[in-house]
Amino acid sequence: MDHSSVGERLSEGPAPEIVEYLFAPRMKNDLDKNFFNMGEINMAHVVMLKRQGVIEHEIATQILGAIREIEAQGPTGLELDEAREDLYFNYEHAVASRTSPGVGGQMHTARSRNDLGATMTRMQTRGVLASILEELARVRDALISQAQSHIDTVMPGYTHLQPAQPITLGHYFTAIEQALSRDFERVLAALEKTNHSPLGAAALAGSGYSINRDIPAELLGFDGLIVNTLDSVASRDYLLEALAAASILGVTLSRLAQDLFVWYSWEFRMIDFRDRVASTSSIMPQKKNPVILETIKGRSSHALGALTSAVAGVRSTNYTNLVDGNRDAFTAAWQGLESLRVCLVLSRLALENLVVNKELMYQRCAENFSTVTELADTMVAEWKISFREAHEIVGYLVRTALDQGLSASSITSEMVEEAGRHVLEREVSMSQTLVSDSLSPRRNIEVRSNVGGPAPEQVQEMIKAARKSCSEHRSEISRFRERWSWSREKLDQAVDEILQGQPA
Amino acid sequence: MDHSSVGERLSEGPAPEIVEYLFAPRMKNDLDKNFFNMGEINMAHVVMLKRQGVIEHEIATQILGAIREIEAQGPTGLELDEAREDLYFNYEHAVASRTSPGVGGQMHTARSRNDLGATMTRMQTRGVLASILEELARVRDALISQAQSHIDTVMPGYTHLQPAQPITLGHYFTAIEQALSRDFERVLAALEKTNHSPLGAAALAGSGYSINRDIPAELLGFDGLIVNTLDSVASRDYLLEALAAASILGVTLSRLAQDLFVWYSWEFRMIDFRDRVASTSSIMPQKKNPVILETIKGRSSHALGALTSAVAGVRSTNYTNLVDGNRDAFTAAWQGLESLRVCLVLSRLALENLVVNKELMYQRCAENFSTVTELADTMVAEWKISFREAHEIVGYLVRTALDQGLSASSITSEMVEEAGRHVLEREVSMSQTLVSDSLSPRRNIEVRSNVGGPAPEQVQEMIKAARKSCSEHRSEISRFRERWSWSREKLDQAVDEILQGQPA
Amino acid sequence: MDHSSVGERLSEGPAPEIVEYLFAPRMKNDLDKNFFNMGEINMAHVVMLKRQGVIEHEIATQILGAIREIEAQGPTGLELDEAREDLYFNYEHAVASRTSPGVGGQMHTARSRNDLGATMTRMQTRGVLASILEELARVRDALISQAQSHIDTVMPGYTHLQPAQPITLGHYFTAIEQALSRDFERVLAALEKTNHSPLGAAALAGSGYSINRDIPAELLGFDGLIVNTLDSVASRDYLLEALAAASILGVTLSRLAQDLFVWYSWEFRMIDFRDRVASTSSIMPQKKNPVILETIKGRSSHALGALTSAVAGVRSTNYTNLVDGNRDAFTAAWQGLESLRVCLVLSRLALENLVVNKELMYQRCAENFSTVTELADTMVAEWKISFREAHEIVGYLVRTALDQGLSASSITSEMVEEAGRHVLEREVSMSQTLVSDSLSPRRNIEVRSNVGGPAPEQVQEMIKAARKSCSEHRSEISRFRERWSWSREKLDQAVDEILQGQPA
Amino acid sequence: MDHSSVGERLSEGPAPEIVEYLFAPRMKNDLDKNFFNMGEINMAHVVMLKRQGVIEHEIATQILGAIREIEAQGPTGLELDEAREDLYFNYEHAVASRTSPGVGGQMHTARSRNDLGATMTRMQTRGVLASILEELARVRDALISQAQSHIDTVMPGYTHLQPAQPITLGHYFTAIEQALSRDFERVLAALEKTNHSPLGAAALAGSGYSINRDIPAELLGFDGLIVNTLDSVASRDYLLEALAAASILGVTLSRLAQDLFVWYSWEFRMIDFRDRVASTSSIMPQKKNPVILETIKGRSSHALGALTSAVAGVRSTNYTNLVDGNRDAFTAAWQGLESLRVCLVLSRLALENLVVNKELMYQRCAENFSTVTELADTMVAEWKISFREAHEIVGYLVRTALDQGLSASSITSEMVEEAGRHVLEREVSMSQTLVSDSLSPRRNIEVRSNVGGPAPEQVQEMIKAARKSCSEHRSEISRFRERWSWSREKLDQAVDEILQGQPA
């Protein structure tokens, strides 16, 4: 009697194309990503079956012994036959060949590949998400560190990529850090939704055996169950949520990279990078290209593509276990999430190797008219006019200066008074000191000291809050990591106890 | 002196195409969606300016009186000039024309259209999300109600759209309800992130005036601040998150609709709908088309399109205030969210007008071989064989029956024993009662009584949990609605106090 | 007897939500976009029915007279009742009320709303695509005109946004023009696929009446039939193709806008825009924001969103007439295509109002080391070394100059010789004239005179080819426009002949 | 002197993360996909340099000899060092180590990795597209063959997944075939746009050497040049077009698969598949799952994801050579195109292994009221009433029959007359023969004999046209394949001539 995957229901074996395009890639993927997950699930399931009395102690001992052996030999130790359809049937075959078909076949009692697959995919996903969160925390550390270093580094703040008002580089980096802290929350929420166990749902209707779903859930480090058995095998929304969170995080990283990319241009020249993160050209000897930033910009869109493909692939499927809804719609998901992780690594690397041209940044602020809003505010206070009037006066002043080829630092009190006279149609006066103070970039920073503003004391507050938030977020990751370490230990103990013949 | 939007910086007015394609649609949209939001923001801001002593009491009184008047007249009462660029400049013009340019111009002190726009978009978004959550709660109610009604309605459970094992319709509906409860959490998380105030960020660097950002945040019903001022004007990630949550919710609705769509087909005929939600054909008199389901399937993809467009539009923008990053990338967002809301309305309507063909469902289960897994489990117990062996026996049995044109209900103990003999190569026996019991759909349901399974007591547990979850989620929505009512009252009081000359 | 849309098949009228969310928006959309298309289709169909003898002359006369009247009164003249489900039933009602139910009902003989809707959507689409092509031709004209004006305007060519080698602005604009000519071909291909008639397919299986599908196809300006009747009502691939072509065209426009956006920054300052296409700030008086470019960047992603939504919405539908596959998946399509058309208008406007800072561009080329590749080529020729060696020498030279704060124009023959000696470990010499010539931006341009290069004679060739291509493409659009004018005349004649009692 | 990739411009080597995440995957990908393309390009370029006199005969001989050797050893023969950044630098190193640095370095004269990469990507793309077209032609053959076999197989035609009117399976398959012929045209258009040579564009500005771009274009099998050198290195629109065409083709395949998926359900049971393309369940012995169809449905969305990711990644890049715009935005493209190719293979396989339940299909048509439109048409002819009236009579008749639990085949002339009387309020009569004829599925088919309809003679016409179209399309693929074979021969001859010292 041949224990092939085909069973007795089908009268002929699979076509070669089915093996090549369906079975083989599926098996390879699971071997690479889920070999150990499958082993743990098999052990946890058998421990539960034994404890519940569904299978006998002797059987459990034989199966668990075989799994231990298979796990120890690792993925390369497994004898694979693609015609057996997937990794599970090969795994079961390996157990059976180390025990007997009658014994090996009992491993799958009260279970289906549907809940097994659902559980594996959740384990694979949670591992990826935890890695992303860890890298994200490192990027935030790098931002906080740079923000602290540049709390006094005055730079042009842009809107519409036009100089708007001076800020500091520290202020900029805390803005990005705050955005990333929201990204962290989104990825974390996805991880929390992921970490629930569908095991025990069997094909879709649960099992008629007297099983206990909580036991394997705990031994596999899950935080609880996906309760409804149909929902357990049908749902992959956690993975859509993970891809969505990654897509949005990709937007933040891409925007950061875009800023650095422009600032690094020859014309902006506000920043440089250490040579170790740049590349040159095969033909243009002067080039030092910011390929690290372009890579971040390019790859941070992968998660969006994966999400689109996944939503499009799942959305019209029936609510149940299906190849498209559960697997093939997600082919690009793993690459999408890995690209995001790499973008985080590269973002940190870029930040750590950043060289800042402080003097030029300051000089730009002094010249590029980005301080004239403060001058308008001064007019409002001094001349008791409305902001709208002051806005017009300064608009006229700037146009006049530009027409004369002057920069902001050349603006004199005479010019200010002349502009005021032009618009208000009356005499006004302002001292040169007040004009100069208003136009001083550093002074502009200092007065913007309301909550969240660029004044150093406010940025310091934000850095403090960021450190606290980052530390709290880190402990969330640790909670998961420790949960999984603990459960793996528990699982090993449970297996040991059975192998040693003790009651579990 | 004409207070046009152009100001003194630009020497000529806008080209007609700029007015037609940039200014006009923007103004129309804001008039439709944000007229009242802008009024509230203006009031809250002026109250704060007054309390902080940035503007004088008399000025505040005049401005607030004008705003009250404008609000009372409503959007149609506002005299609009597209050449003024946007709604804000028209609003300010309306205040100025009811007071004086010098007074009207002070309303914008310590503010920019950047933080104003950021605040309006958050208010618009939070309103839409709250409506979606309310409709979603109604869909869940309908599901819970139908689950209760059909706790004993046995139906074929499908995997791969093939009969797999019997479940109940109640079990099915609780599966969908559990999926929707996760969707609820995602939309709620987006709402929570949305409800923070960027006001006070001004252009990007905050204000040099001594403002208090917490006052307007409270008066506008926000739960706190977006702290960093650059982050305040640059970020729209909450709207991406809202679109992502809506996209994923759309997947759940689409899958539900797809199931109903197939079940409604002439061939499945398991369900019907009351005529009030169907439509007929202009040519084929027999038709009664499930257009309500097709509408749900079709429109539930709108949010994905809006998300894609938004991520693509924002992702490479600089991290600051920009037209593309803040506005034009989100053109489709509102339609996308509204389509989702309509899909929820229609899903509820479909569920409420559902007619279920219970007898046919049961009969299908008895005939379509979906109970044979239970027969295999019985063999394992009776004959002490492995599940893998029982699987093969039953596979052989099914193929034999199909070849003979028999349905599952015709399987006899003789056939079972013959199949066992064929595979095991030894004699086995099973009583007709045991065979019939194993193949009974209702019995199949009863034995599947582990947590989350289709047995009625388990479904009843899930209904109970669903009611509790839905009630808790509803109180989350109420919290927001009450917060916003309360803050609107507070705002009105604060304005009254100023208008009545009392200290705030 | 009431001729409601419900007919006798359904026993109750539609629920209010069905009217509000399904019937009303559908009717409004068709009234706005397809009122005249529906009228033409009705006329062409009736003319054919009359010619084929399917309906009698007298009946045809009455119906056509009524349609003429309805068309003359325009969309606002139509009495609408949402409960009648859609525009067609209202149109038929209007014909019936001008004739009699027995006569009005014959208009729909041998037809269904399925083929009617399929035909209308194609007519709507072809009109939109023709407009896009016309605007696209105008953008190409503007590019060609600017290319001609700037055939000698030397500017830095960038790779990785780093100065690479000098090109000319004329060279740049012809690059964009060539990209747009490929975009033109894609949109044109979509238009060609669109312009085929599905009319006569009826519900899906064609008609049992003896109709002639070619007659209305010709009278409606189609280039032929969608032959298979099921394909006729099921397919909307032409609209997916249109959205795809628009998405890719959007990429080209977005990249052009991104270049201009960066070049317009204060730091690059290579270009300016006339004030009529810029906008200022409500708070920062110095600002002159390139919102026109941001609008292009933001809105050019709308077509992608519409495409994503459409593909996701259509992809798993059955191959037949369906609400999701044919209509609701395409809700965002019209906005997506219109946004693209607006982006074209704005791109042309930006190009027409461009001000170029030629001197600064040239100066940058002289200083930013982008000419050193030519210096390396000179070394290869002079010193008989490999390019790889020359590349290293120049790399060393650039790094030395940068370390000394020198720009490229300061490089002397001594520095060149020193660098050569350093790398080659032997003496080399090069005259100052040769060094200066190699480093001259203009000279760099002149020597790059192979096909497609920036040398003026090559750009002139490309301009010539662009003019030819653009002219040929314009005649493609004209062909369609003339076809449609001609067919409309033919249709009017055919109707006149019937109304005047002459044989058609 | 070490010829590392870093050159003299950069003072330190790359960070390990740069090597791991940027250099290594890029090199691996190019080694797998472009090793032979790079060899051909190198040879064609060197042949041209030699013919133009840019490099000397002796140098060309040495380089070409080394390339021949490298090509003969294949990808595994190349000694790789990731620190050299990419495949090209490793290839050049391999040439240099077989000749000398001075010689090897001349291979890259008048070229850049930018135009090299642009050329390789086009060669890779065209190969993939040609394979897709070949598989697509095979699917069309399978459809044509099945259409011929089932030209008389009457089946229910559905709209809204409700029985509408009878068609034939042959009619259905020709509908799909016609849709696929349009898909073919789209992919072919992408291939035509792809097959133009960017070589000679160098970095972006062409070369100052006297090169001839037509020579390598011809030797590499291109149909012409991408003329503008900036456009040559900046554009990847052909790859976006390829992904768009693949996305739309994926929609067609997905819809076909969805139809078969539903028809294969237990309830429809209209089709079956040979066991070799089905799979079973690990737990449910009765299952025979249509996983082949689910795979098609799931993977046909991969191209959309890749397109979305690509458009999002490219759209805001500057128009020039960039890592994001040219490479990293397209990471998912190759998987997306390969998935599509596999979907074509599997579609053909599904069609070839299809088993059709003709009797059941016919019986369904007789019972499911899908012939009553014909009955209404008969009433129009017999009773001289409008179609709208006949529609109401039949609507009433169907509702009555359904209420009585009757199927369409049970409708009698008495019932017809009663319904007519009810609606028309007068006596009408129709013979039983006429009633039966109208309700006969086969008769319904026969009368639908206008162009494109389901009548066998019309389907035969469509099959004939499909064979012609498919044959013409095949010759388009052949043209490309022959062009590439021919050019490869020409290239080998040209190299031989140089190696043998003959003038080229």
Tab-separated table of C-alpha atoms in Angstrom, chain B residues 135-385:
chain	number	residue	atom	x	y	z
B	135	GLU	CA	-22.903	51.331	10.371
B	136	LEU	CA	-20.468	48.551	11.097
B	137	ALA	CA	-22.037	47.993	14.497
B	138	ARG	CA	-25.421	47.678	12.780
B	139	VAL	CA	-24.085	45.037	10.405
B	140	ARG	CA	-22.719	43.114	13.363
B	141	ASP	CA	-26.104	43.321	15.065
B	142	ALA	CA	-27.731	41.901	11.965
B	143	LEU	CA	-25.211	39.073	11.886
B	144	ILE	CA	-25.703	38.284	15.552
B	145	SER	CA	-29.427	38.286	15.106
B	146	GLN	CA	-29.256	35.964	12.104
B	147	ALA	CA	-26.752	33.734	13.901
B	148	GLN	CA	-29.185	33.348	16.771
B	149	SER	CA	-32.019	32.537	14.375
B	150	HIS	CA	-29.934	29.958	12.544
B	151	ILE	CA	-28.085	28.330	15.392
B	152	ASP	CA	-29.678	25.026	14.357
B	153	THR	CA	-29.745	25.573	10.613
B	154	VAL	CA	-27.391	22.905	9.290
B	155	MET	CA	-25.694	23.805	6.052
B	156	PRO	CA	-22.777	22.560	3.967
B	157	GLY	CA	-19.486	24.000	5.055
B	158	TYR	CA	-17.259	24.558	2.030
B	159	THR	CA	-13.549	24.670	1.465
B	160	HIS	CA	-12.370	25.388	-2.069
B	161	LEU	CA	-16.114	25.906	-2.727
B	162	GLN	CA	-16.464	22.132	-2.373
B	163	PRO	CA	-18.645	20.576	0.315
B	164	ALA	CA	-16.295	19.847	3.190
B	165	GLN	CA	-18.125	19.259	6.456
B	166	PRO	CA	-21.500	20.389	7.757
B	167	ILE	CA	-21.613	23.578	9.764
B	168	THR	CA	-24.579	25.745	10.686
B	169	LEU	CA	-25.563	29.060	9.268
B	170	GLY	CA	-25.252	30.428	12.787
B	171	HIS	CA	-21.674	29.215	12.855
B	172	TYR	CA	-21.019	30.919	9.554
B	173	PHE	CA	-22.465	34.228	10.669
B	174	THR	CA	-20.459	34.250	13.890
B	175	ALA	CA	-17.316	33.696	11.810
B	176	ILE	CA	-18.077	36.803	9.799
B	177	GLU	CA	-18.984	38.711	12.950
B	178	GLN	CA	-15.640	37.863	14.524
B	179	ALA	CA	-13.853	39.044	11.411
B	180	LEU	CA	-15.825	42.285	11.503
B	181	SER	CA	-14.968	42.823	15.152
B	182	ARG	CA	-11.305	42.911	14.129
B	183	ASP	CA	-12.214	45.311	11.351
B	184	PHE	CA	-13.940	47.442	13.937
B	185	GLU	CA	-10.756	47.584	15.968
B	186	ARG	CA	-8.769	48.703	12.966
B	187	VAL	CA	-11.139	51.515	12.062
B	188	LEU	CA	-11.336	52.519	15.717
B	189	ALA	CA	-7.547	52.681	15.938
B	190	ALA	CA	-7.550	54.980	12.926
B	191	LEU	CA	-10.149	57.191	14.569
B	192	GLU	CA	-8.096	57.383	17.742
B	193	LYS	CA	-5.020	58.444	15.788
B	194	THR	CA	-7.086	60.974	13.865
B	195	ASN	CA	-8.482	62.730	16.886
B	196	HIS	CA	-5.399	64.792	17.795
B	197	SER	CA	-5.010	68.464	17.130
B	198	PRO	CA	-2.360	69.966	14.877
B	199	LEU	CA	-3.664	73.477	15.508
B	200	GLY	CA	-1.019	75.950	16.603
B	201	ALA	CA	1.613	74.509	14.302
B	202	ALA	CA	1.105	77.519	12.031
B	203	ALA	CA	3.082	77.175	8.798
B	204	LEU	CA	5.388	74.463	10.164
B	205	ALA	CA	7.425	76.082	12.941
B	206	GLY	CA	4.713	77.028	15.403
B	207	SER	CA	4.164	80.595	16.391
B	208	GLY	CA	6.223	83.247	18.111
B	209	TYR	CA	3.091	84.515	19.832
B	210	SER	CA	2.340	83.252	23.280
B	211	ILE	CA	-0.388	80.822	22.310
B	212	ASN	CA	-1.821	77.830	24.146
B	213	ARG	CA	-2.391	74.864	21.888
B	214	ASP	CA	-4.380	72.891	24.446
B	215	ILE	CA	-7.298	75.328	24.558
B	216	PRO	CA	-8.516	74.937	20.984
B	217	ALA	CA	-7.698	71.216	21.083
B	218	GLU	CA	-10.136	70.805	23.947
B	219	LEU	CA	-12.771	73.117	22.480
B	220	LEU	CA	-12.704	71.120	19.237
B	221	GLY	CA	-13.093	67.740	20.892
B	222	PHE	CA	-9.599	66.430	20.249
B	223	ASP	CA	-7.988	63.943	22.607
B	224	GLY	CA	-4.623	65.689	22.603
B	225	LEU	CA	-2.040	67.296	20.344
B	226	ILE	CA	0.095	66.254	17.446
B	227	VAL	CA	3.039	67.696	19.296
B	228	ASN	CA	5.787	68.481	16.815
B	229	THR	CA	4.713	71.428	14.662
B	230	LEU	CA	6.370	70.145	11.488
B	231	ASP	CA	4.800	66.727	12.002
B	232	SER	CA	1.484	68.535	12.533
B	233	VAL	CA	1.392	70.049	9.072
B	234	ALA	CA	3.236	67.274	7.222
B	235	SER	CA	1.452	64.157	8.409
B	236	ARG	CA	-1.635	62.545	6.942
B	237	ASP	CA	-0.784	59.021	8.027
B	238	TYR	CA	-4.052	58.761	9.967
B	239	LEU	CA	-5.916	59.084	6.685
B	240	LEU	CA	-3.768	56.400	5.086
B	241	GLU	CA	-4.530	54.236	8.116
B	242	ALA	CA	-8.253	54.956	7.726
B	243	LEU	CA	-8.117	53.966	4.063
B	244	ALA	CA	-6.150	50.838	4.902
B	245	ALA	CA	-8.644	49.814	7.570
B	246	ALA	CA	-11.462	50.500	5.123
B	247	SER	CA	-9.731	48.454	2.418
B	248	ILE	CA	-9.423	45.475	4.731
B	249	LEU	CA	-13.002	45.860	5.951
B	250	GLY	CA	-13.958	45.956	2.280
B	251	VAL	CA	-12.324	42.552	1.856
B	252	THR	CA	-14.475	41.063	4.611
B	253	LEU	CA	-17.656	42.545	3.149
B	254	SER	CA	-16.726	41.430	-0.325
B	255	ARG	CA	-16.158	37.857	0.843
B	256	LEU	CA	-19.496	37.801	2.649
B	257	ALA	CA	-21.186	39.152	-0.464
B	258	GLN	CA	-19.422	36.579	-2.630
B	259	ASP	CA	-20.712	33.746	-0.448
B	260	LEU	CA	-24.263	35.059	-0.559
B	261	PHE	CA	-23.925	35.686	-4.291
B	262	VAL	CA	-23.023	32.069	-4.968
B	263	TRP	CA	-25.579	30.663	-2.519
B	264	TYR	CA	-28.251	32.724	-4.256
B	265	SER	CA	-27.517	31.195	-7.658
B	266	TRP	CA	-30.196	29.014	-9.235
B	267	GLU	CA	-27.987	25.992	-8.752
B	268	PHE	CA	-27.182	26.512	-5.064
B	269	ARG	CA	-30.573	28.030	-4.276
B	270	MET	CA	-29.769	27.940	-0.555
B	271	ILE	CA	-30.930	31.473	0.035
B	272	ASP	CA	-33.323	33.996	-1.412
B	273	PHE	CA	-33.882	37.705	-0.828
B	274	ARG	CA	-37.059	39.625	-0.369
B	275	ASP	CA	-37.998	41.309	-3.612
B	276	ARG	CA	-37.386	44.777	-2.201
B	277	VAL	CA	-33.617	44.333	-2.441
B	278	ALA	CA	-33.516	42.634	-5.848
B	279	SER	CA	-33.849	44.003	-9.332
B	280	THR	CA	-35.133	42.507	-12.534
B	281	SER	CA	-34.135	42.707	-16.173
B	282	SER	CA	-35.402	44.968	-18.959
B	283	ILE	CA	-35.481	42.013	-21.304
B	284	MET	CA	-35.500	38.733	-19.387
B	285	PRO	CA	-38.734	38.487	-17.473
B	286	GLN	CA	-37.650	35.617	-15.245
B	287	LYS	CA	-34.680	37.466	-13.754
B	288	LYS	CA	-34.393	38.525	-10.137
B	289	ASN	CA	-30.864	39.764	-9.879
B	290	PRO	CA	-28.790	40.109	-6.711
B	291	VAL	CA	-27.523	43.542	-7.687
B	292	ILE	CA	-27.261	44.527	-4.047
B	293	LEU	CA	-24.517	41.941	-3.615
B	294	GLU	CA	-22.739	42.946	-6.800
B	295	THR	CA	-22.793	46.537	-5.637
B	296	ILE	CA	-21.145	45.546	-2.379
B	297	LYS	CA	-18.568	43.478	-4.229
B	298	GLY	CA	-17.819	46.282	-6.662
B	299	ARG	CA	-17.733	49.263	-4.343
B	300	SER	CA	-15.796	47.600	-1.563
B	301	SER	CA	-12.709	47.952	-3.745
B	302	HIS	CA	-12.938	51.735	-3.871
B	303	ALA	CA	-11.045	52.215	-0.638
B	304	LEU	CA	-8.159	50.141	-1.994
B	305	GLY	CA	-7.957	52.371	-5.049
B	306	ALA	CA	-8.021	55.448	-2.860
B	307	LEU	CA	-5.316	54.002	-0.637
B	308	THR	CA	-3.114	53.110	-3.584
B	309	SER	CA	-3.518	56.535	-5.080
B	310	ALA	CA	-2.798	58.160	-1.724
B	311	VAL	CA	0.294	56.136	-0.876
B	312	ALA	CA	1.627	56.625	-4.396
B	313	GLY	CA	0.923	60.340	-4.182
B	314	VAL	CA	2.383	60.979	-0.756
B	315	ARG	CA	5.300	58.614	-0.611
B	316	SER	CA	7.973	60.660	-2.321
B	317	THR	CA	6.942	64.066	-1.096
B	318	ASN	CA	9.141	66.031	1.233
B	319	TYR	CA	8.132	65.821	4.870
B	320	THR	CA	6.300	69.107	5.099
B	321	ASN	CA	3.171	70.890	3.958
B	322	LEU	CA	2.540	70.301	0.262
B	323	VAL	CA	-0.447	70.245	-2.047
B	324	ASP	CA	0.234	66.713	-3.242
B	325	GLY	CA	1.115	65.207	0.093
B	326	ASN	CA	-1.727	66.827	1.980
B	327	ARG	CA	-4.590	67.202	-0.432
B	328	ASP	CA	-4.369	66.043	-4.030
B	329	ALA	CA	-3.201	62.564	-3.169
B	330	PHE	CA	-6.428	62.146	-1.208
B	331	THR	CA	-9.002	63.214	-3.784
B	332	ALA	CA	-10.439	59.714	-3.986
B	333	ALA	CA	-10.301	59.136	-0.237
B	334	TRP	CA	-13.687	60.587	0.552
B	335	GLN	CA	-15.450	58.631	-2.167
B	336	GLY	CA	-13.591	55.531	-1.050
B	337	LEU	CA	-14.725	55.899	2.544
B	338	GLU	CA	-18.267	56.791	1.549
B	339	SER	CA	-18.476	53.742	-0.723
B	340	LEU	CA	-17.432	51.632	2.209
B	341	ARG	CA	-20.122	53.149	4.382
B	342	VAL	CA	-22.692	52.413	1.689
B	343	CYS	CA	-21.427	48.828	1.454
B	344	LEU	CA	-22.116	48.502	5.167
B	345	VAL	CA	-25.634	49.851	4.754
B	346	LEU	CA	-26.264	47.447	1.897
B	347	SER	CA	-24.744	44.497	3.760
B	348	ARG	CA	-27.111	45.086	6.641
B	349	LEU	CA	-30.005	45.423	4.213
B	350	ALA	CA	-29.095	42.161	2.509
B	351	LEU	CA	-28.872	40.355	5.838
B	352	GLU	CA	-32.169	41.745	7.045
B	353	ASN	CA	-33.941	40.656	3.866
B	354	LEU	CA	-32.452	37.213	3.688
B	355	VAL	CA	-34.676	34.172	3.225
B	356	VAL	CA	-33.064	30.845	4.031
B	357	ASN	CA	-33.894	27.518	2.421
B	358	LYS	CA	-33.201	25.350	5.465
B	359	GLU	CA	-34.537	22.082	4.110
B	360	LEU	CA	-32.441	22.196	0.987
B	361	MET	CA	-29.332	23.026	2.993
B	362	TYR	CA	-29.850	20.022	5.215
B	363	GLN	CA	-30.593	17.719	2.322
B	364	ARG	CA	-27.407	18.791	0.568
B	365	CYS	CA	-25.367	17.895	3.631
B	366	ALA	CA	-26.909	14.462	3.689
B	367	GLU	CA	-26.062	13.810	0.073
B	368	ASN	CA	-22.848	15.603	-0.743
B	369	PHE	CA	-20.387	13.399	1.168
B	370	SER	CA	-19.410	16.195	3.528
B	371	THR	CA	-20.006	13.901	6.518
B	372	VAL	CA	-17.535	11.217	5.535
B	373	THR	CA	-14.698	12.696	7.586
B	374	GLU	CA	-16.754	11.774	10.615
B	375	LEU	CA	-17.096	8.282	9.187
B	376	ALA	CA	-13.313	8.126	8.924
B	377	ASP	CA	-12.983	9.257	12.538
B	378	THR	CA	-15.399	6.507	13.495
B	379	MET	CA	-13.236	3.948	11.697
B	380	VAL	CA	-10.189	5.178	13.618
B	381	ALA	CA	-12.021	4.654	16.881
B	382	GLU	CA	-13.685	1.385	15.939
B	383	TRP	CA	-10.999	-0.327	13.987
B	384	LYS	CA	-7.958	1.137	15.781
B	385	ILE	CA	-6.370	2.255	12.593
